[in-house]
Short mmCIF file of C-alpha atoms and ligand atoms in Angstrom, two decimals:
data_model
loop_
_atom_site.label_atom_id
_atom_site.label_comp_id
_atom_site.label_asym_id
_atom_site.label_seq_id
_atom_site.Cartn_x
_atom_site.Cartn_y
_atom_site.Cartn_z
CA UNK A 10 -14.78 10.91 -7.29
CA UNK A 11 -15.17 7.84 -9.73
CA UNK A 12 -12.09 7.00 -11.61
CA UNK A 13 -13.77 5.12 -14.46
CA UNK A 14 -17.04 5.68 -16.22
CA UNK A 15 -18.28 2.06 -15.91
CA UNK A 16 -20.84 1.42 -13.27
CA UNK A 17 -19.51 -1.98 -12.68
CA UNK A 18 -23.13 -3.21 -12.15
CA UNK A 19 -23.01 -6.99 -11.43
CA UNK A 20 -19.17 -7.01 -11.39
CA UNK A 21 -17.66 -9.41 -8.61
CA UNK A 22 -14.73 -8.00 -7.14
CA UNK A 23 -12.44 -9.80 -4.42
CA UNK A 24 -10.05 -7.90 -2.48
CA UNK A 25 -7.45 -9.70 -0.46
CA UNK A 26 -5.89 -7.79 2.51
CA UNK A 27 -9.45 -6.23 2.66
CA UNK A 28 -9.02 -5.35 6.32
CA UNK A 29 -5.69 -3.51 5.76
CA UNK A 30 -4.83 0.02 4.95
CA UNK A 31 -5.16 -0.02 1.16
CA UNK A 32 -7.59 -2.97 0.80
CA UNK A 33 -10.15 -1.33 3.09
CA UNK A 34 -9.92 2.02 1.31
CA UNK A 35 -10.57 0.20 -2.08
CA UNK A 36 -13.40 -1.89 -0.53
CA UNK A 37 -15.05 1.46 0.74
CA UNK A 38 -14.37 3.31 -2.68
CA UNK A 39 -16.27 0.49 -4.59
CA UNK A 40 -19.10 0.89 -2.25
CA UNK A 41 -19.43 4.44 -2.54
CA UNK A 42 -18.78 4.85 -6.40
CA UNK A 43 -19.82 1.47 -7.92
CA UNK A 44 -22.62 0.39 -5.41
CA UNK A 45 -23.79 -2.24 -7.81
CA UNK A 46 -20.68 -4.21 -7.88
CA UNK A 47 -20.37 -7.07 -5.37
CA UNK A 48 -17.40 -6.73 -3.23
CA UNK A 49 -15.74 -9.30 -1.05
CA UNK A 50 -13.09 -8.22 1.46
CA UNK A 51 -10.95 -11.15 2.32
CA UNK A 52 -8.43 -10.97 5.18
CA UNK A 53 -6.78 -13.04 7.78
CA UNK A 54 -7.15 -10.47 10.55
CA UNK A 55 -5.01 -10.01 13.49
CA UNK A 56 -4.71 -12.48 16.40
CA UNK A 57 -3.07 -10.19 18.90
CA UNK A 58 -3.32 -6.32 19.63
CA UNK A 59 -0.55 -5.03 19.04
CA UNK A 60 0.17 -7.58 16.28
CA UNK A 61 3.70 -9.06 16.02
CA UNK A 62 3.34 -8.46 12.25
CA UNK A 63 1.22 -5.85 10.45
CA UNK A 64 -2.30 -7.43 10.12
CA UNK A 65 -5.67 -6.24 9.35
CA UNK A 66 -8.08 -4.73 11.78
CA UNK A 67 -12.02 -5.05 11.82
CA UNK A 68 -12.30 -1.38 12.49
CA UNK A 69 -11.06 -0.44 9.05
CA UNK A 70 -14.19 -2.05 7.46
CA UNK A 71 -16.75 -0.51 9.71
CA UNK A 72 -19.33 0.98 7.38
CA UNK A 73 -18.58 -1.56 4.76
CA UNK A 74 -21.89 -3.26 3.51
CA UNK A 75 -20.22 -5.73 1.32
CA UNK A 76 -19.24 -9.49 2.17
CA UNK A 77 -16.34 -10.07 4.75
CA UNK A 78 -14.28 -13.12 4.63
CA UNK A 79 -11.89 -14.29 7.14
CA UNK A 80 -9.41 -16.39 5.35
CA UNK A 81 -5.83 -16.92 5.01
CA UNK A 82 -4.21 -16.66 1.46
CA UNK A 83 -1.48 -19.32 2.39
CA UNK A 84 -3.68 -22.18 3.28
CA UNK A 85 -7.42 -21.31 2.50
CA UNK A 86 -6.97 -21.82 -1.26
CA UNK A 87 -10.01 -24.20 -1.48
CA UNK A 88 -12.16 -21.83 -0.27
CA UNK A 89 -11.03 -19.03 -2.14
CA UNK A 90 -11.16 -21.10 -5.38
CA UNK A 91 -14.94 -21.52 -4.86
CA UNK A 92 -15.52 -17.73 -4.93
CA UNK A 93 -16.80 -16.05 -8.04
CA UNK A 94 -15.16 -13.12 -9.07
CA UNK A 95 -14.22 -11.15 -12.17
CA UNK A 96 -11.47 -8.90 -10.60
CA UNK A 97 -8.93 -9.64 -8.05
CA UNK A 98 -7.32 -6.79 -6.13
CA UNK A 99 -4.57 -8.55 -4.30
CA UNK A 100 -3.11 -6.36 -1.50
CA UNK A 101 -2.70 -9.07 1.30
CA UNK A 102 0.97 -9.33 2.23
CA UNK A 103 3.47 -9.29 5.22
CA UNK A 104 3.64 -5.57 4.61
CA UNK A 105 6.08 -4.81 7.30
CA UNK A 106 9.50 -4.32 5.68
CA UNK A 107 11.39 -4.98 8.72
CA UNK A 108 10.21 -8.47 8.97
CA UNK A 109 13.11 -10.89 8.52
CA UNK A 110 11.43 -14.05 8.62
CA UNK A 111 12.10 -15.20 5.05
CA UNK A 112 10.06 -18.30 5.10
CA UNK A 113 7.01 -16.36 6.39
CA UNK A 114 7.47 -13.48 3.95
CA UNK A 115 8.12 -15.53 0.78
CA UNK A 116 5.33 -17.93 1.62
CA UNK A 117 2.71 -15.18 2.16
CA UNK A 118 3.89 -12.58 -0.41
CA UNK A 119 5.17 -14.76 -3.21
CA UNK A 120 4.09 -18.37 -2.97
CA UNK A 121 0.29 -17.37 -2.03
CA UNK A 122 0.41 -14.95 -5.03
CA UNK A 123 1.35 -17.59 -7.54
CA UNK A 124 -1.70 -19.77 -6.28
CA UNK A 125 -4.08 -16.85 -6.43
CA UNK A 126 -2.98 -16.09 -9.94
CA UNK A 127 -3.77 -19.67 -10.97
CA UNK A 128 -7.13 -19.37 -9.27
CA UNK A 129 -7.91 -16.18 -10.97
CA UNK A 130 -6.84 -17.27 -14.45
CA UNK A 131 -8.93 -20.38 -14.31
CA UNK A 132 -11.92 -17.79 -13.78
CA UNK A 133 -10.54 -15.41 -16.49
CA UNK A 134 -10.40 -12.75 -13.75
CA UNK A 135 -8.30 -9.62 -14.24
CA UNK A 136 -5.68 -9.39 -11.50
CA UNK A 137 -4.36 -5.94 -10.06
CA UNK A 138 -1.79 -6.67 -7.39
CA UNK A 139 0.48 -4.66 -4.94
CA UNK A 140 4.05 -4.51 -5.61
CA UNK A 141 6.54 -2.17 -3.93
CA UNK A 142 9.25 0.46 -4.48
CA UNK A 143 11.03 -1.91 -1.93
CA UNK A 144 12.25 -3.77 -5.17
CA UNK A 145 14.67 -0.75 -5.84
CA UNK A 146 16.58 -0.82 -2.48
CA UNK A 147 19.08 1.87 -2.55
CA UNK A 148 19.42 2.21 -6.36
CA UNK A 149 19.75 5.77 -7.00
CA UNK A 150 16.50 7.83 -7.95
CA UNK A 151 14.50 8.04 -10.27
CA UNK A 152 13.29 4.57 -9.91
CA UNK A 153 12.49 2.99 -13.28
CA UNK A 154 10.58 -0.22 -13.70
CA UNK A 155 13.13 -2.64 -15.24
CA UNK A 156 16.22 -0.70 -13.91
CA UNK A 157 18.21 -0.91 -10.50
CA UNK A 158 15.83 -3.66 -9.00
CA UNK A 159 18.10 -4.62 -6.08
CA UNK A 160 16.11 -4.95 -2.93
CA UNK A 161 17.82 -4.69 0.34
CA UNK A 162 15.25 -6.77 2.28
CA UNK A 163 13.34 -10.00 1.87
CA UNK A 164 10.14 -7.94 1.69
CA UNK A 165 11.39 -6.17 -1.41
CA UNK A 166 12.81 -9.36 -2.84
CA UNK A 167 9.37 -11.16 -2.37
CA UNK A 168 7.71 -8.16 -4.46
CA UNK A 169 10.48 -8.42 -7.15
CA UNK A 170 9.73 -12.19 -7.39
CA UNK A 171 6.09 -11.50 -8.05
CA UNK A 172 6.96 -8.80 -10.72
CA UNK A 173 9.53 -11.05 -12.47
CA UNK A 174 6.77 -13.85 -12.69
CA UNK A 175 4.36 -11.62 -14.25
CA UNK A 176 6.75 -10.08 -16.81
CA UNK A 177 8.35 -13.54 -17.45
CA UNK A 178 7.84 -15.92 -20.46
CA UNK A 179 6.31 -18.61 -18.22
CA UNK A 180 3.35 -16.37 -17.27
CA UNK A 181 0.71 -16.81 -20.03
CA UNK A 182 -2.19 -14.74 -18.77
CA UNK A 183 -5.70 -15.21 -19.98
CA UNK A 184 -6.68 -11.76 -18.55
CA UNK A 185 -4.18 -8.96 -18.07
CA UNK A 186 -2.27 -8.94 -14.78
CA UNK A 187 -1.24 -5.41 -13.49
CA UNK A 188 1.29 -4.91 -10.83
CA UNK A 189 1.54 -1.65 -9.09
CA UNK A 190 4.78 -0.77 -7.18
CA UNK A 191 3.53 1.75 -4.49
CA UNK A 192 5.97 4.09 -2.95
CA UNK A 193 5.31 5.51 0.48
CA UNK A 194 1.48 5.68 0.77
CA UNK A 195 -0.13 7.82 3.50
CA UNK A 196 -3.62 8.54 4.46
CA UNK A 197 -6.73 7.67 6.48
CA UNK A 198 -6.87 3.80 7.25
CA UNK A 199 -3.32 3.35 8.00
CA UNK A 200 -3.44 3.75 12.06
CA UNK A 201 -3.52 -0.06 12.75
CA UNK A 202 -0.34 -0.48 10.82
CA UNK A 203 1.27 0.83 14.12
CA UNK A 204 5.22 1.04 13.60
CA UNK A 205 4.68 0.29 9.85
CA UNK A 206 2.32 3.33 9.37
CA UNK A 207 3.70 6.20 7.32
CA UNK A 208 5.97 8.58 8.91
CA UNK A 209 3.51 11.40 8.28
CA UNK A 210 0.80 9.80 10.61
CA UNK A 211 3.67 8.90 13.03
CA UNK A 212 5.24 12.29 13.16
CA UNK A 213 1.68 13.77 13.44
CA UNK A 214 0.83 11.75 16.28
CA UNK A 215 4.12 12.33 18.17
CA UNK A 216 3.77 16.08 17.55
CA UNK A 217 0.23 16.36 18.68
CA UNK A 218 0.88 14.04 21.89
CA UNK A 219 4.36 15.01 22.88
CA UNK A 220 5.13 18.24 21.02
CA UNK A 221 8.40 16.54 19.85
CA UNK A 222 9.07 14.23 17.06
CA UNK A 223 11.96 11.67 16.62
CA UNK A 224 13.64 11.58 13.10
CA UNK A 225 16.56 9.29 11.97
CA UNK A 226 19.71 11.40 11.58
CA UNK A 227 19.33 14.16 9.97
CA UNK A 228 16.05 13.88 8.29
CA UNK A 229 17.30 14.42 4.97
CA UNK A 230 16.46 11.03 3.41
CA UNK A 231 14.01 11.54 0.39
CA UNK A 232 10.96 9.66 -0.34
CA UNK A 233 8.17 9.67 -2.73
CA UNK A 234 5.07 9.97 -0.77
CA UNK A 235 1.81 9.11 -2.26
CA UNK A 236 -1.70 9.83 -0.92
CA UNK A 237 -4.08 7.04 -0.54
CA UNK A 238 -6.63 8.61 -3.11
CA UNK A 239 -3.99 8.43 -5.76
CA UNK A 240 -3.28 4.74 -5.00
CA UNK A 241 -6.98 3.93 -5.21
CA UNK A 242 -7.15 5.92 -8.59
CA UNK A 243 -4.18 3.76 -10.03
CA UNK A 244 -5.89 0.51 -8.86
CA UNK A 245 -9.30 1.40 -10.36
CA UNK A 246 -7.66 2.55 -13.80
CA UNK A 247 -5.47 -0.49 -13.78
CA UNK A 248 -8.95 -2.28 -14.29
CA UNK A 249 -9.12 -1.23 -17.80
CA UNK A 250 -5.56 -2.07 -18.96
CA UNK A 251 -5.09 -3.38 -22.12
CA UNK A 252 -2.14 -5.79 -21.32
CA UNK A 253 -0.23 -7.17 -18.41
CA UNK A 254 2.42 -4.97 -16.83
CA UNK A 255 4.19 -3.70 -13.95
CA UNK A 256 4.03 0.35 -13.13
CA UNK A 257 5.41 2.69 -10.23
CA UNK A 258 2.75 4.29 -8.38
CA UNK A 259 4.00 7.33 -6.78
CA UNK A 260 3.58 11.03 -6.79
CA UNK A 261 6.59 11.42 -9.29
CA UNK A 262 8.45 13.74 -6.94
CA UNK A 263 10.41 13.24 -3.43
CA UNK A 264 10.48 15.19 -0.30
CA UNK A 265 12.63 14.75 2.80
CA UNK A 266 11.47 13.84 6.38
CA UNK A 267 12.50 17.55 7.47
CA UNK A 268 10.18 18.84 4.86
CA UNK A 269 7.31 16.81 6.31
CA UNK A 270 8.07 18.14 9.79
CA UNK A 271 7.93 21.76 8.06
CA UNK A 272 4.59 21.07 6.41
CA UNK A 273 3.06 19.44 9.71
CA UNK A 274 4.30 22.42 11.76
CA UNK A 275 2.40 24.48 9.33
CA UNK A 276 -0.65 22.61 10.13
CA UNK A 277 -0.33 21.86 13.88
CA UNK A 278 1.93 24.67 15.34
CA UNK A 279 5.54 24.31 16.47
CA UNK A 280 7.04 21.37 17.85
CA UNK A 281 10.62 20.04 18.55
CA UNK A 282 12.75 17.66 16.42
CA UNK A 283 15.06 15.05 17.94
CA UNK A 284 17.42 13.06 15.81
CA UNK A 285 18.27 9.76 16.69
CA UNK A 286 20.54 6.82 15.26
CA UNK A 287 19.03 4.74 12.43
CA UNK A 288 19.04 1.01 13.37
CA UNK A 289 18.26 -0.28 9.90
CA UNK A 290 21.00 -1.16 7.62
CA UNK A 291 18.51 -1.48 4.67
CA UNK A 292 16.76 1.84 5.01
CA UNK A 293 16.14 3.58 1.51
CA UNK A 294 17.79 6.94 1.29
CA UNK A 295 16.11 8.25 -1.75
CA UNK A 296 13.18 6.98 -3.67
CA UNK A 297 11.44 8.80 -6.62
CA UNK A 298 9.02 7.11 -9.01
CA UNK A 299 9.31 7.50 -12.67
CA UNK A 300 5.42 7.53 -13.36
CA UNK A 301 5.37 8.33 -16.85
CA UNK A 302 4.72 4.54 -17.86
CA UNK A 303 1.72 4.56 -15.58
CA UNK A 304 0.50 7.95 -16.91
CA UNK A 305 0.63 6.51 -20.66
CA UNK A 306 -0.68 3.07 -20.09
CA UNK A 307 -3.29 3.67 -17.17
CA UNK A 308 -4.09 7.21 -17.51
CA UNK A 309 -2.62 7.53 -13.77
CA UNK A 310 -2.70 11.32 -12.90
CA UNK A 311 -1.77 11.81 -9.05
CA UNK A 312 -3.71 14.74 -7.64
CA UNK A 313 -2.15 15.05 -4.35
CA UNK A 314 1.22 16.52 -3.78
CA UNK A 315 2.59 16.41 -0.28
CA UNK A 316 1.25 19.61 0.89
CA UNK A 317 -2.32 18.74 -0.32
CA UNK A 318 -2.27 15.23 0.96
CA UNK A 319 -0.95 16.27 4.47
CA UNK A 320 -3.80 19.02 4.46
CA UNK A 321 -6.31 16.31 3.46
CA UNK A 322 -5.07 14.15 6.17
CA UNK A 323 -4.67 16.47 9.27
CA UNK A 324 -8.22 16.30 10.35
CA UNK A 325 -7.91 12.38 10.65
CA UNK A 326 -4.59 12.76 12.57
CA UNK A 327 -6.13 15.27 14.93
CA UNK A 328 -9.00 12.81 15.51
CA UNK A 329 -6.73 9.82 16.01
CA UNK A 330 -4.49 11.67 18.67
CA UNK A 331 -7.64 12.29 20.74
CA UNK A 332 -8.85 8.53 20.31
CA UNK A 333 -8.01 5.93 23.00
CA UNK A 334 -8.01 3.16 20.26
N1 LIG B 405 1.39 1.12 2.47
C1 LIG B 405 2.55 1.40 1.87
O1 LIG B 405 3.17 2.35 1.89
C2 LIG B 405 2.91 0.19 0.70
C3 LIG B 405 3.90 0.54 -0.06
C4 LIG B 405 4.24 -0.35 -0.92
C5 LIG B 405 3.57 -1.64 -1.07
N2 LIG B 405 2.68 -1.85 -0.14
C6 LIG B 405 1.94 -3.16 -0.34
O2 LIG B 405 0.43 -2.83 -0.49
C7 LIG B 405 -0.27 -3.86 0.22
C8 LIG B 405 -1.30 -3.44 1.05
O3 LIG B 405 -0.48 -2.68 2.05
P1 LIG B 405 -1.18 -2.03 3.25
O4 LIG B 405 -0.27 -0.67 3.48
O5 LIG B 405 -2.69 -1.92 3.11
O6 LIG B 405 -0.84 -2.98 4.53
P2 LIG B 405 -1.52 -3.73 5.56
O7 LIG B 405 -0.71 -4.47 6.43
O8 LIG B 405 -2.52 -2.67 6.27
O9 LIG B 405 -2.46 -4.62 4.72
C9 LIG B 405 -2.06 -6.09 4.29
C10 LIG B 405 -3.17 -7.04 4.65
O10 LIG B 405 -2.91 -8.10 4.31
C11 LIG B 405 -3.47 -9.17 5.22
N3 LIG B 405 -2.74 -10.38 5.29
C12 LIG B 405 -1.47 -10.56 5.68
N4 LIG B 405 -1.27 -11.96 5.62
C13 LIG B 405 -2.30 -12.59 5.11
C14 LIG B 405 -2.85 -13.93 4.86
N5 LIG B 405 -1.80 -14.81 5.02
N6 LIG B 405 -3.89 -13.98 4.49
C15 LIG B 405 -4.92 -13.05 4.30
N7 LIG B 405 -4.69 -11.83 4.52
C16 LIG B 405 -3.40 -11.46 4.94
C17 LIG B 405 -3.18 -8.22 6.63
O11 LIG B 405 -4.03 -9.01 7.60
C18 LIG B 405 -3.28 -6.97 6.25
O12 LIG B 405 -4.87 -6.55 6.51
C19 LIG B 405 0.59 -4.91 0.49
O13 LIG B 405 0.90 -5.87 -0.37
C20 LIG B 405 1.92 -4.08 0.68
O14 LIG B 405 3.01 -4.84 0.64
C21 LIG B 405 2.17 -0.87 0.60
#
């Protein structure tokens, strides 16, 4: 389904992180619904399998007929500056929240963002970029933009730096810049994130392969899970934003990991649950997005509650469980 009425004929769209989960879904969305737009999917791509950090995989772009550009946002800025684009969807990042390399995470997630903003602004291009619920750390839910932004890891800190820059006085935008704080995104296209993929995929695959899943004690941590289609909707609608801003993009409700297990059991049949110790000190206990500003400013209307999202995803999870990839 197209989320805006414009055809985008002739529009030039650059997607960084285009071989990643969300970036590749965006590229394929534009190809399907706005075939006259010119889309470039830029990504660094991975060097190793499995990767030491979560990096893009060419298989996410099989079927994409637009332009593919292998480039690094931290060092290929001259090449990027030569591209023509009207919209920049900036998804590239070290997306692994457990990466503790502060130098790498800040250079990739924050410094490169500032450089890309400068390039985009010099072209008058609109920017829609990926922020994260990680900015809220363990602040009690509901999570509200402008409140309780106390990240627990360098990943969340890097995203908060991006948002603060955009909302700060020093950022004089020629065209609107919109930050989208995604909560826990799940859906087709995340398989190559391996251990950074959503728990919905990880638990589904464990259940199908081993008839047993592992959860951190005792599965009652609550998260706002948002289906990939709704995240694409938010990005596309943000193209029409009348001003710069930062918005939460979740479903607007939270569920525990035990509830995911129950929904998966309805779809896949019974399986066992084993509770294990959580090794992460910075694990978020409860997130829930206040999405009312996104609803008002962007007309964002999430359409997939957890049950509907899992039902839509299960055929893909079943196919992945069979696949030797
Ligand atoms: N998936 C989620 O639940 C979630 C939640 C909150 C925020 N986000 C953010 O959304 C964005 C997309 O996440 P995703 O889930 O698709 O992750 P992903 O890891 O699949 O995609 C990120 C992409 O960025 C690319 N990349 C990394 N460093 C790069 C560099 N130096 N130059 C060029 N490309 C580079 C990677 O190769 C990868 O393809 C990220 O910014 C992430 O932080 C995702």
